[in-house]
CSV table of C-alpha atoms and ligand atoms in Angstrom, one decimal:
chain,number,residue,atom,x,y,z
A,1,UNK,CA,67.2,-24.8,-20.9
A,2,UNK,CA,68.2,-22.6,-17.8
A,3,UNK,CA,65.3,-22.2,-14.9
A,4,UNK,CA,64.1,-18.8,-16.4
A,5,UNK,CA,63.4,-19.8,-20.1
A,6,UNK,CA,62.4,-22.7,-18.4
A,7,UNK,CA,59.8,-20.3,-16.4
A,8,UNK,CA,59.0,-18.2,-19.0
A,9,UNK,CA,58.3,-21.1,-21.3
A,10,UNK,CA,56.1,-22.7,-18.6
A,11,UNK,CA,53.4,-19.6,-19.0
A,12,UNK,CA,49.8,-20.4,-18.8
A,13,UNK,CA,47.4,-17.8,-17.5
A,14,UNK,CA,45.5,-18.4,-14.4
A,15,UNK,CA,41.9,-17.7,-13.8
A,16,UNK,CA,41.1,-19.8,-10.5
A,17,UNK,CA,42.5,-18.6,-7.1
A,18,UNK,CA,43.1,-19.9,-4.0
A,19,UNK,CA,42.6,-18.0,-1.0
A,20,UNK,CA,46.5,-17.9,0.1
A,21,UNK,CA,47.4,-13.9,0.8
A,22,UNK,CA,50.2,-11.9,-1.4
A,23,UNK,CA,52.6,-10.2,0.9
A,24,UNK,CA,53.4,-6.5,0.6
A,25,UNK,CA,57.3,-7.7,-0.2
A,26,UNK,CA,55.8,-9.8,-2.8
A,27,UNK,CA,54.0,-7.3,-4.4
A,28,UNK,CA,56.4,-4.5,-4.5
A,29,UNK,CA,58.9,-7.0,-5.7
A,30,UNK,CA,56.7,-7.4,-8.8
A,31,UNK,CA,56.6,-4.0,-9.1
A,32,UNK,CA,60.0,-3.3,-9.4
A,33,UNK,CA,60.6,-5.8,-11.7
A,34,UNK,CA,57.6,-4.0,-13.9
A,35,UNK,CA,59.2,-0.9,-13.5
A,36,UNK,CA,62.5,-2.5,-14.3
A,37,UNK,CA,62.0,-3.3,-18.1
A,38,UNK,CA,63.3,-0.8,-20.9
A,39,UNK,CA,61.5,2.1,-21.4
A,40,UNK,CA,61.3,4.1,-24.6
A,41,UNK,CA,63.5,7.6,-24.7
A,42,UNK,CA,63.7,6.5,-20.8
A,43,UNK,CA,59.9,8.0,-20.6
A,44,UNK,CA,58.7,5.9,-18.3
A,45,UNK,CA,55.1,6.6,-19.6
A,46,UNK,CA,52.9,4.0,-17.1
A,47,UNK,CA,51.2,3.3,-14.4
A,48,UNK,CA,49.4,0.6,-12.3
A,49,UNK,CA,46.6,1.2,-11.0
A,50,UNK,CA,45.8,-1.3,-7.8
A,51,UNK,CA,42.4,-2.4,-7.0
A,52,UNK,CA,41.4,-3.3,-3.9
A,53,UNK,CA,38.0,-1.9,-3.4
A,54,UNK,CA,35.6,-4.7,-3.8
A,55,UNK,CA,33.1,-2.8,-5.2
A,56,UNK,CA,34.7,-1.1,-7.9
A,57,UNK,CA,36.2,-4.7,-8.8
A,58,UNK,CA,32.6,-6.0,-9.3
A,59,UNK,CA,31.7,-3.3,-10.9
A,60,UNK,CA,34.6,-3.3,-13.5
A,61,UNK,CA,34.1,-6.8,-13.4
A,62,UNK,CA,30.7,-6.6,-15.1
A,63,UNK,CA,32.1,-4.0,-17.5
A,64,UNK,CA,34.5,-6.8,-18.8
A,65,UNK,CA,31.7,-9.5,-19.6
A,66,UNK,CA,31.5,-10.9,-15.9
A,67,UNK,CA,34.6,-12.8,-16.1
A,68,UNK,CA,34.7,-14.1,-12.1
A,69,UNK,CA,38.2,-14.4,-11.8
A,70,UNK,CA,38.4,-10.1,-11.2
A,71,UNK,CA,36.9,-10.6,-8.6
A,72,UNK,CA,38.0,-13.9,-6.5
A,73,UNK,CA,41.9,-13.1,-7.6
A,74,UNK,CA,44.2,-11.8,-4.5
A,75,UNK,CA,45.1,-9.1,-6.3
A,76,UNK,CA,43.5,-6.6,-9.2
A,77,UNK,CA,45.7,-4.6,-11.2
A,78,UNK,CA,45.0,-1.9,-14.3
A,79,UNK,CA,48.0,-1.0,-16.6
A,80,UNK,CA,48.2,1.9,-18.1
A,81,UNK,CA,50.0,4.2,-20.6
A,82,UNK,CA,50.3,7.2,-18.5
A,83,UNK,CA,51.7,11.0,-19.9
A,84,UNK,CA,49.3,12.7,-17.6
A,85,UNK,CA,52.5,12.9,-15.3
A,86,UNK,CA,54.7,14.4,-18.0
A,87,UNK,CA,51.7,17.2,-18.6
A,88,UNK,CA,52.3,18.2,-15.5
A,89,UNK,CA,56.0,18.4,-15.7
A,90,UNK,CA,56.1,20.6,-18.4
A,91,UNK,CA,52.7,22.1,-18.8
A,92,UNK,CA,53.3,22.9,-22.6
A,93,UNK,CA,53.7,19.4,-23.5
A,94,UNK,CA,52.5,19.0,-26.9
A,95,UNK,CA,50.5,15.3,-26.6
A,96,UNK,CA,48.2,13.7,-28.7
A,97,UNK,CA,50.5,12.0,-31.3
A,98,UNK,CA,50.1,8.8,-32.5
A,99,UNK,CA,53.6,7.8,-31.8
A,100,UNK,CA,53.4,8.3,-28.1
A,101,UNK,CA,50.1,5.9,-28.2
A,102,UNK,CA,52.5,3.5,-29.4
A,103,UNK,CA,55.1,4.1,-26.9
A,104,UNK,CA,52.7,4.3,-23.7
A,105,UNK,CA,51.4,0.7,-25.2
A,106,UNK,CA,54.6,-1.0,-25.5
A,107,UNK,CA,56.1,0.3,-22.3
A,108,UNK,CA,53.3,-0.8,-20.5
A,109,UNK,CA,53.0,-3.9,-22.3
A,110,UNK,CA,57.0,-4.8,-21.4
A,111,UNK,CA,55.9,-3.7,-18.3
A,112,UNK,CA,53.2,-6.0,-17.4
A,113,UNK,CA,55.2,-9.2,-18.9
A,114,UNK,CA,58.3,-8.5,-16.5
A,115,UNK,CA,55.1,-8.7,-13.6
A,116,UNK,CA,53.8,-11.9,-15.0
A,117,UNK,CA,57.3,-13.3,-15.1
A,118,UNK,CA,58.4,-11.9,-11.9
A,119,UNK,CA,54.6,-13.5,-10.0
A,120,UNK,CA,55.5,-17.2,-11.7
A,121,UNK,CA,59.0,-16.8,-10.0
A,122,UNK,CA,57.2,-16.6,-6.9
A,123,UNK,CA,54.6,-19.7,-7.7
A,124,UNK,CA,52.2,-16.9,-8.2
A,125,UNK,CA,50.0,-16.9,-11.6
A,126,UNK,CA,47.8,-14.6,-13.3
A,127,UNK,CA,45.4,-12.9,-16.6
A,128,UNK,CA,45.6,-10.0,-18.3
A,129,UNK,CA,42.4,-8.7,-18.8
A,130,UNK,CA,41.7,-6.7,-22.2
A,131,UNK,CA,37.9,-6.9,-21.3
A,132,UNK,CA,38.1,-3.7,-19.3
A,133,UNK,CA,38.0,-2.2,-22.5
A,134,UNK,CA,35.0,-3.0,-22.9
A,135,UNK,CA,33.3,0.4,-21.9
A,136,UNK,CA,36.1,2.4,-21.3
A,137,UNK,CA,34.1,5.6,-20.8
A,138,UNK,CA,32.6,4.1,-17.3
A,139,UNK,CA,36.1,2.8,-16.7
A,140,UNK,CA,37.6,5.9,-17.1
A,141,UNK,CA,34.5,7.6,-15.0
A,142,UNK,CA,34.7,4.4,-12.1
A,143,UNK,CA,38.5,5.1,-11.9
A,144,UNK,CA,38.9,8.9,-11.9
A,145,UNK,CA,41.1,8.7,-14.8
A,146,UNK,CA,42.5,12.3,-16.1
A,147,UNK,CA,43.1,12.6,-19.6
A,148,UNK,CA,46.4,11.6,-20.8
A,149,UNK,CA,45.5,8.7,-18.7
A,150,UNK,CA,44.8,5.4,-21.0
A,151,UNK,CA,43.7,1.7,-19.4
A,152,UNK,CA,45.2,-1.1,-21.2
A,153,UNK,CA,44.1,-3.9,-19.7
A,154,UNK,CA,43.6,-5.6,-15.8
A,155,UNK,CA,45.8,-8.1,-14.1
A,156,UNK,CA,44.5,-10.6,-11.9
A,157,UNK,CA,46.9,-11.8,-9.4
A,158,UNK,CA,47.1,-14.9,-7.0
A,159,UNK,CA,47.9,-18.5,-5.9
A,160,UNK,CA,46.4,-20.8,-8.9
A,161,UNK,CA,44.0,-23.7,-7.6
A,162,UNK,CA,45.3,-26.1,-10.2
A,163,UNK,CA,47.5,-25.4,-13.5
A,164,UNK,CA,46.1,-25.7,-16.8
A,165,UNK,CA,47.8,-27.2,-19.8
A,166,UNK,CA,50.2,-24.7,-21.5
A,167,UNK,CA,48.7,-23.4,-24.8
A,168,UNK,CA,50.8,-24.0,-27.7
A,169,UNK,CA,52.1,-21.5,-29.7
A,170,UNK,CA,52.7,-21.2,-33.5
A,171,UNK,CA,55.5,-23.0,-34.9
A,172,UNK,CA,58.6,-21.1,-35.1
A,173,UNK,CA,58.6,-21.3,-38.8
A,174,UNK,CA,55.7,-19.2,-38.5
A,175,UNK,CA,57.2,-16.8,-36.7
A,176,UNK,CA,60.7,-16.2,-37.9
A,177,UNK,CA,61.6,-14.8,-41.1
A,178,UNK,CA,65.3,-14.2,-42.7
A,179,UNK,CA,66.2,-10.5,-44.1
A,180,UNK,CA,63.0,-10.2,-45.5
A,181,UNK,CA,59.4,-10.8,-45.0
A,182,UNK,CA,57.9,-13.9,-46.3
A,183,UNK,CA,54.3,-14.0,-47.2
A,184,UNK,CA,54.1,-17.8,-48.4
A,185,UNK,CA,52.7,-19.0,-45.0
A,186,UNK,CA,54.2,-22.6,-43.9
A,187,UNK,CA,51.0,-24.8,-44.9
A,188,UNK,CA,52.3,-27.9,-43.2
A,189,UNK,CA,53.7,-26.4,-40.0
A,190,UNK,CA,50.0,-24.7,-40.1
A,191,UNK,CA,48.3,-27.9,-40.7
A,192,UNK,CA,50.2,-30.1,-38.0
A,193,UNK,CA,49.7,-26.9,-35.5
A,194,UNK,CA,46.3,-27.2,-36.3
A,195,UNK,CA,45.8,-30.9,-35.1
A,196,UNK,CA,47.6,-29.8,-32.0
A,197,UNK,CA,45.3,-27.0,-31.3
A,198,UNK,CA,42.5,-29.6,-31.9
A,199,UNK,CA,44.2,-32.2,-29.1
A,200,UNK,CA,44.7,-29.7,-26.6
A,201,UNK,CA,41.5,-28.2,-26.7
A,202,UNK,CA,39.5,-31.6,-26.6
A,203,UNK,CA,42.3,-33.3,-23.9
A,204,UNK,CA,42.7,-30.6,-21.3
A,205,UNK,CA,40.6,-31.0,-18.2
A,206,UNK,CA,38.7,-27.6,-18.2
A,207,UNK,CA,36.2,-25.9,-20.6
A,208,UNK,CA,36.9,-28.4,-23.4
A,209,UNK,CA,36.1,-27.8,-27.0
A,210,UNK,CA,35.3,-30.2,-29.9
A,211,UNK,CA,37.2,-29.8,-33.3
A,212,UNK,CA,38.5,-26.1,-32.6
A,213,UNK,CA,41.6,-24.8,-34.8
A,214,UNK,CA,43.6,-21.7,-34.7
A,215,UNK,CA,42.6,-21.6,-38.2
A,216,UNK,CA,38.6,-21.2,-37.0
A,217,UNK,CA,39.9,-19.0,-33.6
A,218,UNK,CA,41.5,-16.5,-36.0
A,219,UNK,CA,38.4,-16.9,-38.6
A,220,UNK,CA,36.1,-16.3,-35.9
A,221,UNK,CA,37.4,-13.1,-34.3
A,222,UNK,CA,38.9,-11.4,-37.5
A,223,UNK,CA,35.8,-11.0,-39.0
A,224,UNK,CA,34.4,-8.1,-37.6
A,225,UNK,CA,36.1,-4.8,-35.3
A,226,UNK,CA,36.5,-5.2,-32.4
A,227,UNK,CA,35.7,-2.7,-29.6
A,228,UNK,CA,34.5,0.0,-32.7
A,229,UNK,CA,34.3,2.6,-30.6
A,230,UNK,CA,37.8,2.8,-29.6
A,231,UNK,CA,39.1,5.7,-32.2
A,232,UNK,CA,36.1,7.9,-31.1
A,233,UNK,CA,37.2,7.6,-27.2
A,234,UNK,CA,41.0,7.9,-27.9
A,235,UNK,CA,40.1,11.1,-30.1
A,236,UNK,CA,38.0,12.3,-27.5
A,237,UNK,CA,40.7,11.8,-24.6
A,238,UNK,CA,43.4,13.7,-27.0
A,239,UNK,CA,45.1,10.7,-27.9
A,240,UNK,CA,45.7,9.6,-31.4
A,241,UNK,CA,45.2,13.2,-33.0
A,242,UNK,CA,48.3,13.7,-35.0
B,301,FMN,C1,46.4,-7.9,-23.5
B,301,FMN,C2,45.7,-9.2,-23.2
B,301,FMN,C3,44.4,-9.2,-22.8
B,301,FMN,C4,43.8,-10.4,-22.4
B,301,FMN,N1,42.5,-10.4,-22.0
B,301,FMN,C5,41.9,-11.5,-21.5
B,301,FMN,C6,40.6,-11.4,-20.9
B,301,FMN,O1,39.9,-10.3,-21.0
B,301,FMN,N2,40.1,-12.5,-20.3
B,301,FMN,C7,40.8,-13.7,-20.3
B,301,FMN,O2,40.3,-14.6,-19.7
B,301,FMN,N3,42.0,-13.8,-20.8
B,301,FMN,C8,42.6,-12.7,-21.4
B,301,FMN,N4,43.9,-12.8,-21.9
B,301,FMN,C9,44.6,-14.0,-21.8
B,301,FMN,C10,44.7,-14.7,-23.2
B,301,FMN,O3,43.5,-15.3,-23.5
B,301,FMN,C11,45.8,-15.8,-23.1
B,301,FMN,O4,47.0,-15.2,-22.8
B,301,FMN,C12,45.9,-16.6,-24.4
B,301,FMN,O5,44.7,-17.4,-24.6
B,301,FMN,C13,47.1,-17.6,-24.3
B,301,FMN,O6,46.9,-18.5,-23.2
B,301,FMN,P1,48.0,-18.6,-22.0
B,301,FMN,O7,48.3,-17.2,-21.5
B,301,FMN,O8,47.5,-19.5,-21.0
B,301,FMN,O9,49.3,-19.1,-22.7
B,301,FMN,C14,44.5,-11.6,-22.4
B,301,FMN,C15,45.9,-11.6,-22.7
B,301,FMN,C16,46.5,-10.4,-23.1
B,301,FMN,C17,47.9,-10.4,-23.5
């Protein structure tokens, strides 16, 4: 294994700070390397927005279900998909297709892994943060957002306090398929993934949990919709029309 699959493989997210500071160098070097993965049609359709207000971080904070770590983190970043710049480019742009919701996601998502990667490199460690989503109508008020303009999730940023256990994934057999799509899901590599769920939640040091599967975690949250007023807001910003 070479030192970065080694890094990349070594992933946990980070949700407890210390109070070292993040140098300007640092953080433009992070940047760059966002801005450095592919970028569909060479579109380059995001942006980052940087928080650094403290009270706008407690305030978006509270509209992601209090989760402390947007606030204590060094640094607070928003991602998102971004063709409010090409509107202004060429002010007949036709927008509002669903394809170029799927772009802006996927470029921002590539985006914000190269980030992650690039902060481990430097010891750093971070969260995305999906719960600014949450009520996206005040975070579009809080941030001044223009249309065109959609937040994908937050970024917390800093030195961890202490490294958690890494999460293990899905077996690769669940994963990889040959030429064409299996659906006869491997039962054992599910079962012996689900005993190692189990382990790792009961045997890592923080926030413990009891006889937890990935088989209950997915039963759990796939239940219901999440976020249901999501279509509504993306209709109403012009996204998502066609
Ligand atoms: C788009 C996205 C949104 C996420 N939102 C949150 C969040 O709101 N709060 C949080 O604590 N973790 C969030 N996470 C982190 C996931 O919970 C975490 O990546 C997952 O449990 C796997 O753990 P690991 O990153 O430590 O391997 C998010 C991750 C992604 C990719």
């Amino acid at each position: 294994m070479n030192s970065i699959i080694n890094l990349i493989c070594n992933h946990r997210s980070i949700r407890s700070f210390t109070d070292k500071s993040i140098s300007k160098q640092q953080i433009n070097e992070i940047i760059s390397s966002a801005q450095s993965a592919s970028t569909s049609s060479f579109l380059q359709c995001s942006s980052i927005i940087r928080i650094t207000e403290k009270s706008l971080r407690s305030e978006i904070a509270s509209i992601s279900g209090n989760q402390r770590w947007i606030i204590e983190s060094t640094e607070f970043w928003i991602f998102c998909a971004d063709f409010n710049k090409h509107l202004q480019i060429c002010n007949n742009a036709k927008l509002g297709y669903i394809e170029q919701l799927i772009i802006g996601c996927i470029d921002t998502a590539m985006m914000a892994q190269n980030a992650i990667i690039a902060a481990e490199s430097m010891n750093l460690g971070g969260v995305f943060i999906g719960g600014i989503r949450n009520d996206i109508n005040k975070l579009i008020k809080l941030l001044h957002l223009p249309k065109f303009v959609l937040p994908l999730f937050g970024f917390c940023l800093g030195y961890p306090k202490y490294l958690p256990e890494i999460k293990p994934r899905i077996p690769i057999e669940m994963i990889i398929h040959e030429n064409y799509y299996s659906t006869s899901l491997d039962q054992m590599a599910l079962k012996k993934y689900n005993t190692k769920i189990k382990n790792y939640y009961q045997d890592r040091k923080m926030n413990k949990r009891k006889d937890e599967t990935w088989n209950k975690l997915v039963q759990r949250l796939i239940i219901q919709e999440m976020r249901p007023f999501m279509l509504k807001y993306l209709r109403e910003q012009g996204w998502a029309i066609y």
